[in-house]
PDB file of C-alpha atoms and ligand atoms in Angstrom:
ATOM      1  CA  MET A   1      67.859 107.634  34.234  1.00  0.00           C
ATOM      2  CA  TRP A   2      67.631 110.436  36.766  1.00  0.00           C
ATOM      3  CA  LYS A   3      64.709 112.062  38.484  1.00  0.00           C
ATOM      4  CA  ASN A   4      65.833 115.583  37.492  1.00  0.00           C
ATOM      5  CA  VAL A   5      67.839 115.716  34.344  1.00  0.00           C
ATOM      6  CA  GLY A   6      70.104 118.450  33.271  1.00  0.00           C
ATOM      7  CA  TYR A   7      71.575 119.258  29.763  1.00  0.00           C
ATOM      8  CA  TYR A   8      74.140 121.747  28.685  1.00  0.00           C
ATOM      9  CA  ASN A   9      75.486 121.890  25.014  1.00  0.00           C
ATOM     10  CA  GLY A  10      75.181 118.150  24.571  1.00  0.00           C
ATOM     11  CA  GLU A  11      76.189 117.039  28.023  1.00  0.00           C
ATOM     12  CA  ILE A  12      73.457 115.235  30.069  1.00  0.00           C
ATOM     13  CA  GLY A  13      73.476 114.457  33.744  1.00  0.00           C
ATOM     14  CA  PRO A  14      71.643 114.655  37.107  1.00  0.00           C
ATOM     15  CA  LEU A  15      70.447 118.261  37.272  1.00  0.00           C
ATOM     16  CA  GLU A  16      71.823 118.861  40.749  1.00  0.00           C
ATOM     17  CA  GLU A  17      75.388 118.012  39.600  1.00  0.00           C
ATOM     18  CA  MET A  18      75.507 119.874  36.221  1.00  0.00           C
ATOM     19  CA  LYS A  19      77.752 122.891  35.945  1.00  0.00           C
ATOM     20  CA  VAL A  20      77.678 125.749  33.404  1.00  0.00           C
ATOM     21  CA  PRO A  21      80.698 127.833  32.354  1.00  0.00           C
ATOM     22  CA  MET A  22      80.979 131.066  34.417  1.00  0.00           C
ATOM     23  CA  ASN A  23      81.244 133.147  31.187  1.00  0.00           C
ATOM     24  CA  ASP A  24      77.840 132.089  29.826  1.00  0.00           C
ATOM     25  CA  ARG A  25      76.192 135.400  28.983  1.00  0.00           C
ATOM     26  CA  ALA A  26      72.924 134.202  30.595  1.00  0.00           C
ATOM     27  CA  LEU A  27      74.622 134.687  33.966  1.00  0.00           C
ATOM     28  CA  TYR A  28      75.764 138.234  33.469  1.00  0.00           C
ATOM     29  CA  PHE A  29      73.039 139.754  31.294  1.00  0.00           C
ATOM     30  CA  GLY A  30      70.166 137.226  31.088  1.00  0.00           C
ATOM     31  CA  ASP A  31      71.207 137.366  27.492  1.00  0.00           C
ATOM     32  CA  GLY A  32      69.087 134.636  26.178  1.00  0.00           C
ATOM     33  CA  ILE A  33      65.568 133.270  25.673  1.00  0.00           C
ATOM     34  CA  TYR A  34      63.645 130.324  27.128  1.00  0.00           C
ATOM     35  CA  GLU A  35      60.757 128.012  26.631  1.00  0.00           C
ATOM     36  CA  ALA A  36      58.863 125.630  28.810  1.00  0.00           C
ATOM     37  CA  THR A  37      56.097 122.945  28.358  1.00  0.00           C
ATOM     38  CA  CYS A  38      54.547 120.030  30.047  1.00  0.00           C
ATOM     39  CA  VAL A  39      55.324 116.467  28.834  1.00  0.00           C
ATOM     40  CA  ALA A  40      53.086 113.493  29.031  1.00  0.00           C
ATOM     41  CA  ASN A  41      54.021 109.924  27.983  1.00  0.00           C
ATOM     42  CA  ARG A  42      57.332 111.505  27.039  1.00  0.00           C
ATOM     43  CA  VAL A  43      55.658 113.654  24.427  1.00  0.00           C
ATOM     44  CA  PRO A  44      56.226 117.491  24.941  1.00  0.00           C
ATOM     45  CA  PHE A  45      52.966 119.374  24.448  1.00  0.00           C
ATOM     46  CA  ALA A  46      52.677 121.813  21.670  1.00  0.00           C
ATOM     47  CA  ILE A  47      56.397 121.521  20.863  1.00  0.00           C
ATOM     48  CA  GLU A  48      55.986 123.140  17.358  1.00  0.00           C
ATOM     49  CA  ASP A  49      54.333 126.194  18.782  1.00  0.00           C
ATOM     50  CA  HIS A  50      57.076 126.577  21.407  1.00  0.00           C
ATOM     51  CA  LEU A  51      59.744 126.153  18.817  1.00  0.00           C
ATOM     52  CA  ASP A  52      58.113 128.756  16.561  1.00  0.00           C
ATOM     53  CA  ARG A  53      58.181 131.230  19.499  1.00  0.00           C
ATOM     54  CA  MET A  54      61.754 130.173  20.383  1.00  0.00           C
ATOM     55  CA  TYR A  55      63.066 130.964  16.842  1.00  0.00           C
ATOM     56  CA  ASN A  56      61.098 134.270  16.887  1.00  0.00           C
ATOM     57  CA  SER A  57      62.583 135.295  20.246  1.00  0.00           C
ATOM     58  CA  LEU A  58      66.026 134.424  19.008  1.00  0.00           C
ATOM     59  CA  ARG A  59      65.454 136.460  15.852  1.00  0.00           C
ATOM     60  CA  LEU A  60      64.341 139.516  17.928  1.00  0.00           C
ATOM     61  CA  LEU A  61      67.413 139.259  20.156  1.00  0.00           C
ATOM     62  CA  GLU A  62      69.659 138.617  17.124  1.00  0.00           C
ATOM     63  CA  ILE A  63      71.006 135.520  18.640  1.00  0.00           C
ATOM     64  CA  PRO A  64      72.566 133.490  15.755  1.00  0.00           C
ATOM     65  CA  PHE A  65      71.453 130.038  16.891  1.00  0.00           C
ATOM     66  CA  LYS A  66      72.082 127.638  13.985  1.00  0.00           C
ATOM     67  CA  MET A  67      70.634 124.355  15.237  1.00  0.00           C
ATOM     68  CA  GLU A  68      67.780 123.122  13.053  1.00  0.00           C
ATOM     69  CA  ARG A  69      64.280 122.583  14.571  1.00  0.00           C
ATOM     70  CA  GLU A  70      64.586 118.810  14.224  1.00  0.00           C
ATOM     71  CA  GLN A  71      67.896 118.719  15.946  1.00  0.00           C
ATOM     72  CA  VAL A  72      66.609 120.816  18.807  1.00  0.00           C
ATOM     73  CA  LYS A  73      63.619 118.365  19.127  1.00  0.00           C
ATOM     74  CA  ALA A  74      66.126 115.453  19.120  1.00  0.00           C
ATOM     75  CA  GLU A  75      68.243 117.051  21.858  1.00  0.00           C
ATOM     76  CA  LEU A  76      65.155 117.836  24.065  1.00  0.00           C
ATOM     77  CA  GLN A  77      63.863 114.319  23.609  1.00  0.00           C
ATOM     78  CA  LYS A  78      67.186 112.966  24.901  1.00  0.00           C
ATOM     79  CA  VAL A  79      66.626 114.918  28.151  1.00  0.00           C
ATOM     80  CA  ILE A  80      63.070 113.716  28.398  1.00  0.00           C
ATOM     81  CA  ASP A  81      64.082 110.136  27.737  1.00  0.00           C
ATOM     82  CA  ALA A  82      66.763 110.300  30.500  1.00  0.00           C
ATOM     83  CA  ALA A  83      64.148 111.028  33.190  1.00  0.00           C
ATOM     84  CA  GLU A  84      62.654 108.439  35.472  1.00  0.00           C
ATOM     85  CA  ASP A  85      58.865 107.809  34.854  1.00  0.00           C
ATOM     86  CA  SER A  86      56.425 110.356  36.045  1.00  0.00           C
ATOM     87  CA  PRO A  87      52.790 110.990  34.939  1.00  0.00           C
ATOM     88  CA  ILE A  88      53.786 114.532  33.974  1.00  0.00           C
ATOM     89  CA  HIS A  89      57.189 116.103  33.445  1.00  0.00           C
ATOM     90  CA  PHE A  90      58.190 119.673  33.028  1.00  0.00           C
ATOM     91  CA  LEU A  91      60.552 120.511  30.172  1.00  0.00           C
ATOM     92  CA  TYR A  92      62.443 123.834  30.291  1.00  0.00           C
ATOM     93  CA  TRP A  93      65.107 124.920  27.842  1.00  0.00           C
ATOM     94  CA  GLN A  94      67.018 128.140  27.065  1.00  0.00           C
ATOM     95  CA  VAL A  95      69.476 129.463  24.488  1.00  0.00           C
ATOM     96  CA  SER A  96      72.022 131.987  25.662  1.00  0.00           C
ATOM     97  CA  ARG A  97      74.104 134.190  23.310  1.00  0.00           C
ATOM     98  CA  GLY A  98      77.010 131.800  24.313  1.00  0.00           C
ATOM     99  CA  VAL A  99      80.190 131.832  26.379  1.00  0.00           C
ATOM    100  CA  ALA A 100      82.494 134.808  26.222  1.00  0.00           C
ATOM    101  CA  PRO A 101      84.193 137.319  28.517  1.00  0.00           C
ATOM    102  CA  ARG A 102      81.734 139.764  30.004  1.00  0.00           C
ATOM    103  CA  ASN A 103      81.176 142.683  27.517  1.00  0.00           C
ATOM    104  CA  HIS A 104      77.802 144.223  26.807  1.00  0.00           C
ATOM    105  CA  VAL A 105      78.583 144.166  23.087  1.00  0.00           C
ATOM    106  CA  PHE A 106      77.751 140.939  21.354  1.00  0.00           C
ATOM    107  CA  PRO A 107      80.682 138.459  21.021  1.00  0.00           C
ATOM    108  CA  GLY A 108      82.291 137.708  17.742  1.00  0.00           C
ATOM    109  CA  GLY A 109      80.691 135.370  15.122  1.00  0.00           C
ATOM    110  CA  GLU A 110      82.877 132.457  16.376  1.00  0.00           C
ATOM    111  CA  VAL A 111      80.948 132.330  19.635  1.00  0.00           C
ATOM    112  CA  GLU A 112      78.118 129.615  19.404  1.00  0.00           C
ATOM    113  CA  PRO A 113      74.922 130.111  21.377  1.00  0.00           C
ATOM    114  CA  ALA A 114      74.572 127.682  24.262  1.00  0.00           C
ATOM    115  CA  LEU A 115      71.574 125.308  24.635  1.00  0.00           C
ATOM    116  CA  MET A 116      70.591 124.478  28.231  1.00  0.00           C
ATOM    117  CA  ALA A 117      67.609 122.293  29.238  1.00  0.00           C
ATOM    118  CA  TYR A 118      66.213 120.318  32.198  1.00  0.00           C
ATOM    119  CA  VAL A 119      63.296 117.964  32.815  1.00  0.00           C
ATOM    120  CA  LYS A 120      61.679 117.307  36.209  1.00  0.00           C
ATOM    121  CA  PRO A 121      58.524 115.569  37.477  1.00  0.00           C
ATOM    122  CA  HIS A 122      55.562 117.944  37.482  1.00  0.00           C
ATOM    123  CA  THR A 123      52.225 118.060  39.135  1.00  0.00           C
ATOM    124  CA  MET A 124      49.522 120.063  37.339  1.00  0.00           C
ATOM    125  CA  LYS A 125      47.277 122.154  39.578  1.00  0.00           C
ATOM    126  CA  PRO A 126      43.747 120.899  39.620  1.00  0.00           C
ATOM    127  CA  MET A 127      41.725 123.294  37.385  1.00  0.00           C
ATOM    128  CA  ASP A 128      38.720 123.357  39.650  1.00  0.00           C
ATOM    129  CA  VAL A 129      40.691 125.051  42.436  1.00  0.00           C
ATOM    130  CA  PRO A 130      40.535 128.746  41.589  1.00  0.00           C
ATOM    131  CA  TYR A 131      43.522 131.125  41.840  1.00  0.00           C
ATOM    132  CA  LYS A 132      43.857 134.088  44.170  1.00  0.00           C
ATOM    133  CA  LEU A 133      45.544 137.066  42.533  1.00  0.00           C
ATOM    134  CA  ILE A 134      47.093 140.245  43.711  1.00  0.00           C
ATOM    135  CA  SER A 135      47.318 143.261  41.352  1.00  0.00           C
ATOM    136  CA  LEU A 136      50.492 145.263  40.813  1.00  0.00           C
ATOM    137  CA  GLU A 137      51.615 148.014  38.483  1.00  0.00           C
ATOM    138  CA  ASP A 138      53.477 146.498  35.477  1.00  0.00           C
ATOM    139  CA  ASN A 139      57.054 147.814  35.728  1.00  0.00           C
ATOM    140  CA  ARG A 140      58.641 145.623  33.064  1.00  0.00           C
ATOM    141  CA  PHE A 141      60.376 146.913  30.076  1.00  0.00           C
ATOM    142  CA  LYS A 142      58.753 146.935  26.609  1.00  0.00           C
ATOM    143  CA  LEU A 143      60.056 143.775  25.174  1.00  0.00           C
ATOM    144  CA  CYS A 144      57.490 141.597  26.862  1.00  0.00           C
ATOM    145  CA  ASN A 145      56.752 139.812  23.572  1.00  0.00           C
ATOM    146  CA  ILE A 146      60.240 138.294  23.701  1.00  0.00           C
ATOM    147  CA  LYS A 147      60.569 135.309  26.074  1.00  0.00           C
ATOM    148  CA  THR A 148      63.868 136.710  27.598  1.00  0.00           C
ATOM    149  CA  LEU A 149      65.720 135.284  30.588  1.00  0.00           C
ATOM    150  CA  ASN A 150      65.390 138.844  32.291  1.00  0.00           C
ATOM    151  CA  LEU A 151      62.660 138.052  34.639  1.00  0.00           C
ATOM    152  CA  ILE A 152      63.361 140.211  37.809  1.00  0.00           C
ATOM    153  CA  PRO A 153      60.031 142.190  37.713  1.00  0.00           C
ATOM    154  CA  SER A 154      58.154 138.878  37.399  1.00  0.00           C
ATOM    155  CA  VAL A 155      60.240 137.301  40.227  1.00  0.00           C
ATOM    156  CA  LEU A 156      59.455 140.213  42.501  1.00  0.00           C
ATOM    157  CA  ALA A 157      55.699 140.249  41.522  1.00  0.00           C
ATOM    158  CA  ASN A 158      55.448 136.532  42.251  1.00  0.00           C
ATOM    159  CA  GLN A 159      57.216 136.901  45.578  1.00  0.00           C
ATOM    160  CA  ARG A 160      54.722 139.591  46.508  1.00  0.00           C
ATOM    161  CA  ALA A 161      51.826 137.209  45.445  1.00  0.00           C
ATOM    162  CA  ALA A 162      53.216 134.445  47.631  1.00  0.00           C
ATOM    163  CA  GLU A 163      53.612 136.654  50.599  1.00  0.00           C
ATOM    164  CA  ALA A 164      49.969 137.579  50.278  1.00  0.00           C
ATOM    165  CA  GLY A 165      49.002 133.906  50.147  1.00  0.00           C
ATOM    166  CA  CYS A 166      48.141 134.164  46.405  1.00  0.00           C
ATOM    167  CA  ASP A 167      49.012 132.152  43.276  1.00  0.00           C
ATOM    168  CA  GLU A 168      49.802 134.892  40.745  1.00  0.00           C
ATOM    169  CA  ALA A 169      50.098 138.670  40.320  1.00  0.00           C
ATOM    170  CA  VAL A 170      48.058 140.431  37.616  1.00  0.00           C
ATOM    171  CA  LEU A 171      49.824 143.366  36.176  1.00  0.00           C
ATOM    172  CA  HIS A 172      48.502 146.690  34.806  1.00  0.00           C
ATOM    173  CA  ARG A 173      49.954 149.695  33.108  1.00  0.00           C
ATOM    174  CA  GLY A 174      47.832 152.447  34.608  1.00  0.00           C
ATOM    175  CA  SER A 175      44.339 151.011  34.316  1.00  0.00           C
ATOM    176  CA  ARG A 176      45.094 148.653  31.369  1.00  0.00           C
ATOM    177  CA  VAL A 177      45.581 145.094  32.333  1.00  0.00           C
ATOM    178  CA  THR A 178      48.452 143.459  30.574  1.00  0.00           C
ATOM    179  CA  GLU A 179      49.075 139.958  31.765  1.00  0.00           C
ATOM    180  CA  CYS A 180      50.307 138.118  34.915  1.00  0.00           C
ATOM    181  CA  ALA A 181      53.821 137.575  36.179  1.00  0.00           C
ATOM    182  CA  HIS A 182      54.184 134.258  34.401  1.00  0.00           C
ATOM    183  CA  SER A 183      50.784 133.739  32.719  1.00  0.00           C
ATOM    184  CA  ASN A 184      48.319 135.485  30.362  1.00  0.00           C
ATOM    185  CA  ILE A 185      44.929 136.642  31.546  1.00  0.00           C
ATOM    186  CA  SER A 186      41.572 136.692  29.779  1.00  0.00           C
ATOM    187  CA  ILE A 187      38.020 137.464  30.814  1.00  0.00           C
ATOM    188  CA  LEU A 188      34.617 136.143  30.015  1.00  0.00           C
ATOM    189  CA  LYS A 189      31.878 138.837  29.813  1.00  0.00           C
ATOM    190  CA  ASP A 190      28.399 138.286  28.460  1.00  0.00           C
ATOM    191  CA  GLY A 191      29.520 135.108  26.754  1.00  0.00           C
ATOM    192  CA  VAL A 192      32.539 136.794  24.981  1.00  0.00           C
ATOM    193  CA  LEU A 193      36.160 135.830  25.635  1.00  0.00           C
ATOM    194  CA  ARG A 194      38.295 138.861  25.770  1.00  0.00           C
ATOM    195  CA  THR A 195      42.076 139.160  26.077  1.00  0.00           C
ATOM    196  CA  ALA A 196      44.861 141.713  25.460  1.00  0.00           C
ATOM    197  CA  PRO A 197      46.288 141.874  21.937  1.00  0.00           C
ATOM    198  CA  THR A 198      49.695 140.448  21.250  1.00  0.00           C
ATOM    199  CA  ASP A 199      51.771 143.684  21.263  1.00  0.00           C
ATOM    200  CA  GLU A 200      55.147 144.317  22.985  1.00  0.00           C
ATOM    201  CA  LEU A 201      53.364 144.544  26.343  1.00  0.00           C
ATOM    202  CA  ILE A 202      52.526 140.859  26.692  1.00  0.00           C
ATOM    203  CA  LEU A 203      54.101 137.506  25.955  1.00  0.00           C
ATOM    204  CA  PRO A 204      52.236 135.700  23.097  1.00  0.00           C
ATOM    205  CA  GLY A 205      51.334 132.774  25.241  1.00  0.00           C
ATOM    206  CA  ILE A 206      50.914 129.387  23.628  1.00  0.00           C
ATOM    207  CA  THR A 207      48.136 128.513  26.117  1.00  0.00           C
ATOM    208  CA  ARG A 208      46.473 131.812  25.305  1.00  0.00           C
ATOM    209  CA  LYS A 209      46.606 131.060  21.629  1.00  0.00           C
ATOM    210  CA  HIS A 210      45.036 127.522  22.106  1.00  0.00           C
ATOM    211  CA  LEU A 211      42.352 128.874  24.519  1.00  0.00           C
ATOM    212  CA  LEU A 212      41.274 131.380  21.778  1.00  0.00           C
ATOM    213  CA  ALA A 213      41.224 128.698  19.139  1.00  0.00           C
ATOM    214  CA  LEU A 214      39.176 126.425  21.306  1.00  0.00           C
ATOM    215  CA  ALA A 215      36.673 129.213  22.161  1.00  0.00           C
ATOM    216  CA  LYS A 216      36.167 129.865  18.533  1.00  0.00           C
ATOM    217  CA  GLU A 217      35.638 126.131  17.840  1.00  0.00           C
ATOM    218  CA  HIS A 218      33.058 126.026  20.495  1.00  0.00           C
ATOM    219  CA  GLY A 219      31.164 129.067  19.255  1.00  0.00           C
ATOM    220  CA  ILE A 220      32.381 131.533  21.967  1.00  0.00           C
ATOM    221  CA  PRO A 221      33.168 134.917  20.322  1.00  0.00           C
ATOM    222  CA  VAL A 222      36.734 136.241  20.863  1.00  0.00           C
ATOM    223  CA  LEU A 223      37.846 139.811  21.279  1.00  0.00           C
ATOM    224  CA  GLU A 224      41.460 140.551  21.279  1.00  0.00           C
ATOM    225  CA  GLU A 225      41.285 143.977  22.872  1.00  0.00           C
ATOM    226  CA  PRO A 226      42.775 145.506  26.030  1.00  0.00           C
ATOM    227  CA  PHE A 227      40.552 145.611  29.122  1.00  0.00           C
ATOM    228  CA  SER A 228      40.804 147.698  32.307  1.00  0.00           C
ATOM    229  CA  MET A 229      41.165 146.768  35.970  1.00  0.00           C
ATOM    230  CA  VAL A 230      37.491 147.705  36.469  1.00  0.00           C
ATOM    231  CA  GLU A 231      36.434 145.334  33.681  1.00  0.00           C
ATOM    232  CA  LEU A 232      38.601 142.765  35.106  1.00  0.00           C
ATOM    233  CA  MET A 233      37.034 142.999  38.542  1.00  0.00           C
ATOM    234  CA  ASN A 234      33.555 143.020  36.971  1.00  0.00           C
ATOM    235  CA  ALA A 235      34.125 140.049  34.633  1.00  0.00           C
ATOM    236  CA  ASP A 236      31.864 137.045  34.677  1.00  0.00           C
ATOM    237  CA  GLU A 237      34.965 134.802  34.816  1.00  0.00           C
ATOM    238  CA  ILE A 238      38.679 135.354  34.760  1.00  0.00           C
ATOM    239  CA  ILE A 239      40.950 132.808  33.152  1.00  0.00           C
ATOM    240  CA  VAL A 240      44.741 132.701  33.783  1.00  0.00           C
ATOM    241  CA  THR A 241      46.751 130.615  31.208  1.00  0.00           C
ATOM    242  CA  SER A 242      50.183 129.215  31.179  1.00  0.00           C
ATOM    243  CA  SER A 243      51.983 126.045  29.963  1.00  0.00           C
ATOM    244  CA  SER A 244      52.597 124.776  33.348  1.00  0.00           C
ATOM    245  CA  ALA A 245      48.965 125.270  34.822  1.00  0.00           C
ATOM    246  CA  LEU A 246      46.881 125.418  31.646  1.00  0.00           C
ATOM    247  CA  CYS A 247      43.545 127.212  32.329  1.00  0.00           C
ATOM    248  CA  MET A 248      42.972 128.420  35.870  1.00  0.00           C
ATOM    249  CA  MET A 249      39.858 130.262  36.979  1.00  0.00           C
ATOM    250  CA  VAL A 250      40.089 133.140  39.527  1.00  0.00           C
ATOM    251  CA  GLU A 251      38.127 133.635  42.797  1.00  0.00           C
ATOM    252  CA  SER A 252      39.692 136.800  44.264  1.00  0.00           C
ATOM    253  CA  ILE A 253      41.873 139.723  43.450  1.00  0.00           C
ATOM    254  CA  ASP A 254      43.482 141.718  46.267  1.00  0.00           C
ATOM    255  CA  GLY A 255      41.168 139.845  48.644  1.00  0.00           C
ATOM    256  CA  ILE A 256      38.002 140.923  46.701  1.00  0.00           C
ATOM    257  CA  PRO A 257      35.808 138.152  45.398  1.00  0.00           C
ATOM    258  CA  VAL A 258      35.686 138.078  41.491  1.00  0.00           C
ATOM    259  CA  GLY A 259      34.259 135.816  38.724  1.00  0.00           C
ATOM    260  CA  GLY A 260      32.109 132.884  39.377  1.00  0.00           C
ATOM    261  CA  LYS A 261      29.243 134.131  37.170  1.00  0.00           C
ATOM    262  CA  ASP A 262      29.718 131.980  34.043  1.00  0.00           C
ATOM    263  CA  PRO A 263      30.643 128.415  35.252  1.00  0.00           C
ATOM    264  CA  GLN A 264      29.321 126.724  32.107  1.00  0.00           C
ATOM    265  CA  HIS A 265      31.684 128.579  29.692  1.00  0.00           C
ATOM    266  CA  ILE A 266      34.695 128.200  32.008  1.00  0.00           C
ATOM    267  CA  GLN A 267      34.039 124.524  32.452  1.00  0.00           C
ATOM    268  CA  LEU A 268      33.659 124.042  28.648  1.00  0.00           C
ATOM    269  CA  LEU A 269      36.961 125.834  28.023  1.00  0.00           C
ATOM    270  CA  GLN A 270      38.847 123.906  30.702  1.00  0.00           C
ATOM    271  CA  ASP A 271      37.525 120.546  29.578  1.00  0.00           C
ATOM    272  CA  ALA A 272      38.356 121.331  25.949  1.00  0.00           C
ATOM    273  CA  TYR A 273      41.731 122.360  26.884  1.00  0.00           C
ATOM    274  CA  LEU A 274      42.472 119.217  28.970  1.00  0.00           C
ATOM    275  CA  ALA A 275      41.111 117.019  26.087  1.00  0.00           C
ATOM    276  CA  LYS A 276      43.443 118.734  23.666  1.00  0.00           C
ATOM    277  CA  PHE A 277      46.444 118.228  25.970  1.00  0.00           C
ATOM    278  CA  GLN A 278      45.597 114.568  26.472  1.00  0.00           C
ATOM    279  CA  GLN A 279      44.968 113.922  22.775  1.00  0.00           C
ATOM    280  CA  GLU A 280      48.179 115.532  21.685  1.00  0.00           C
ATOM    281  CA  THR A 281      50.260 113.839  24.264  1.00  0.00           C
ATOM    282  CA  ALA A 282      48.757 110.323  23.913  1.00  0.00           C
ATOM    283  CA  LYS A 283      51.197 107.407  23.406  1.00  0.00           C
TER     284      LYS A 283
HETATM  285  N1  PLP B 301      53.203 135.714  30.105  1.00  0.00           N
HETATM  286  C1  PLP B 301      54.364 135.544  30.758  1.00  0.00           C
HETATM  287  C2  PLP B 301      54.965 136.746  31.239  1.00  0.00           C
HETATM  288  C3  PLP B 301      55.009 134.288  30.944  1.00  0.00           C
HETATM  289  O1  PLP B 301      56.168 134.112  31.497  1.00  0.00           O
HETATM  290  C4  PLP B 301      54.224 133.153  30.502  1.00  0.00           C
HETATM  291  C5  PLP B 301      54.832 131.811  30.653  1.00  0.00           C
HETATM  292  O2  PLP B 301      55.909 131.533  31.137  1.00  0.00           O
HETATM  293  C6  PLP B 301      53.052 133.239  29.877  1.00  0.00           C
HETATM  294  C7  PLP B 301      52.507 134.575  29.687  1.00  0.00           C
HETATM  295  C8  PLP B 301      52.250 132.040  29.397  1.00  0.00           C
HETATM  296  O3  PLP B 301      52.787 131.559  28.247  1.00  0.00           O
HETATM  297  P1  PLP B 301      52.640 130.077  27.717  1.00  0.00           P
HETATM  298  O4  PLP B 301      51.166 129.800  27.762  1.00  0.00           O
HETATM  299  O5  PLP B 301      53.247 129.996  26.420  1.00  0.00           O
HETATM  300  O6  PLP B 301      53.263 129.242  28.838  1.00  0.00           O
END
C-alpha cells in the first residue's frame, strides 16, 4: 500500500517513482483524454458516467482503445485498493494514443493506447465556503466537449485566478459565459436553474448533469440556455460544479460581490448533492 499510487499499462507502484516511456504521445501532443472522480470507501463516485464520457472522448479523438468497460473498472479498482486509507481519495486516469516515435499523424494500428492512472488522498472543500472568481476571455479551441489532455488555456486561467487570490476563473466568449477553467457554472435566477447547453464550447460535466437532475427532482425548473456576463453578475446565486469540489457557491467575481440572494435553493441543491455522493459511495 502507498499513500499516492501510480499505474501505467498494468504496472503499479508509488506515484513518485513511476516512469512513463518518453515516446508516449501524451507528452508531445497531449494526444489523449482523461477522467477524474472522488472515491469514498474505495468506491469511485459515478464511475459509469465517467466511463460513458471516457469512451465518447476516445471515439471523438479516434483513439482505438480496446479495453472493455469492466476491465477498465477492474484496473482502476486495483489502483484504489493499493492506496493507504483516507476518508476520500482522488482517482485520475488517462488514455493516450500510445507510444510511438513523434509524428503528428496517428501511429499504425499495431500501437496500443496507453492507460495511466493515479490515486491520492483528497480533501473536499467545504461547500459553505464560497468561491471567489475572476473572469477571463475564453481562448480555448472548439473541442471543449472532449476531455482532452490539452489544458494550457485552463492552466493559464487558473494561474491568473490563483494570483488574484481566487479559486476559479469563469470564461466567456464575448458576452456569453461558457464555463470555468476546470468546472461548469450555473446560475439560479427567480427560482430557475440555468446553465449553458452541452455544445462544443463546454465540457459535459458529470456534476453538472447530476445537479440538473437533482434540481428537477426537487421541483426547481431547469433551463439549458446560454447566459451573459451581465446575467451572471445579476444572478441570485452562482454554482460552480466539478467532480473534485462538487457544488460550490460564489461570493465575488473580479472583486465585485455576487449571489447570496437565494440561500434556500442553493442549500437544498448542495445537501441533495452531498446525500447522493454519500449514498452512492456507501460501503
Ligand atoms: N469543465 C471543465 C473544462 C473541466 O475541466 C471540468 C472538470 O475537470 C468540468 C467542467 C467539470 O466536469 P465534472 O463535473 O465531470 O468533473
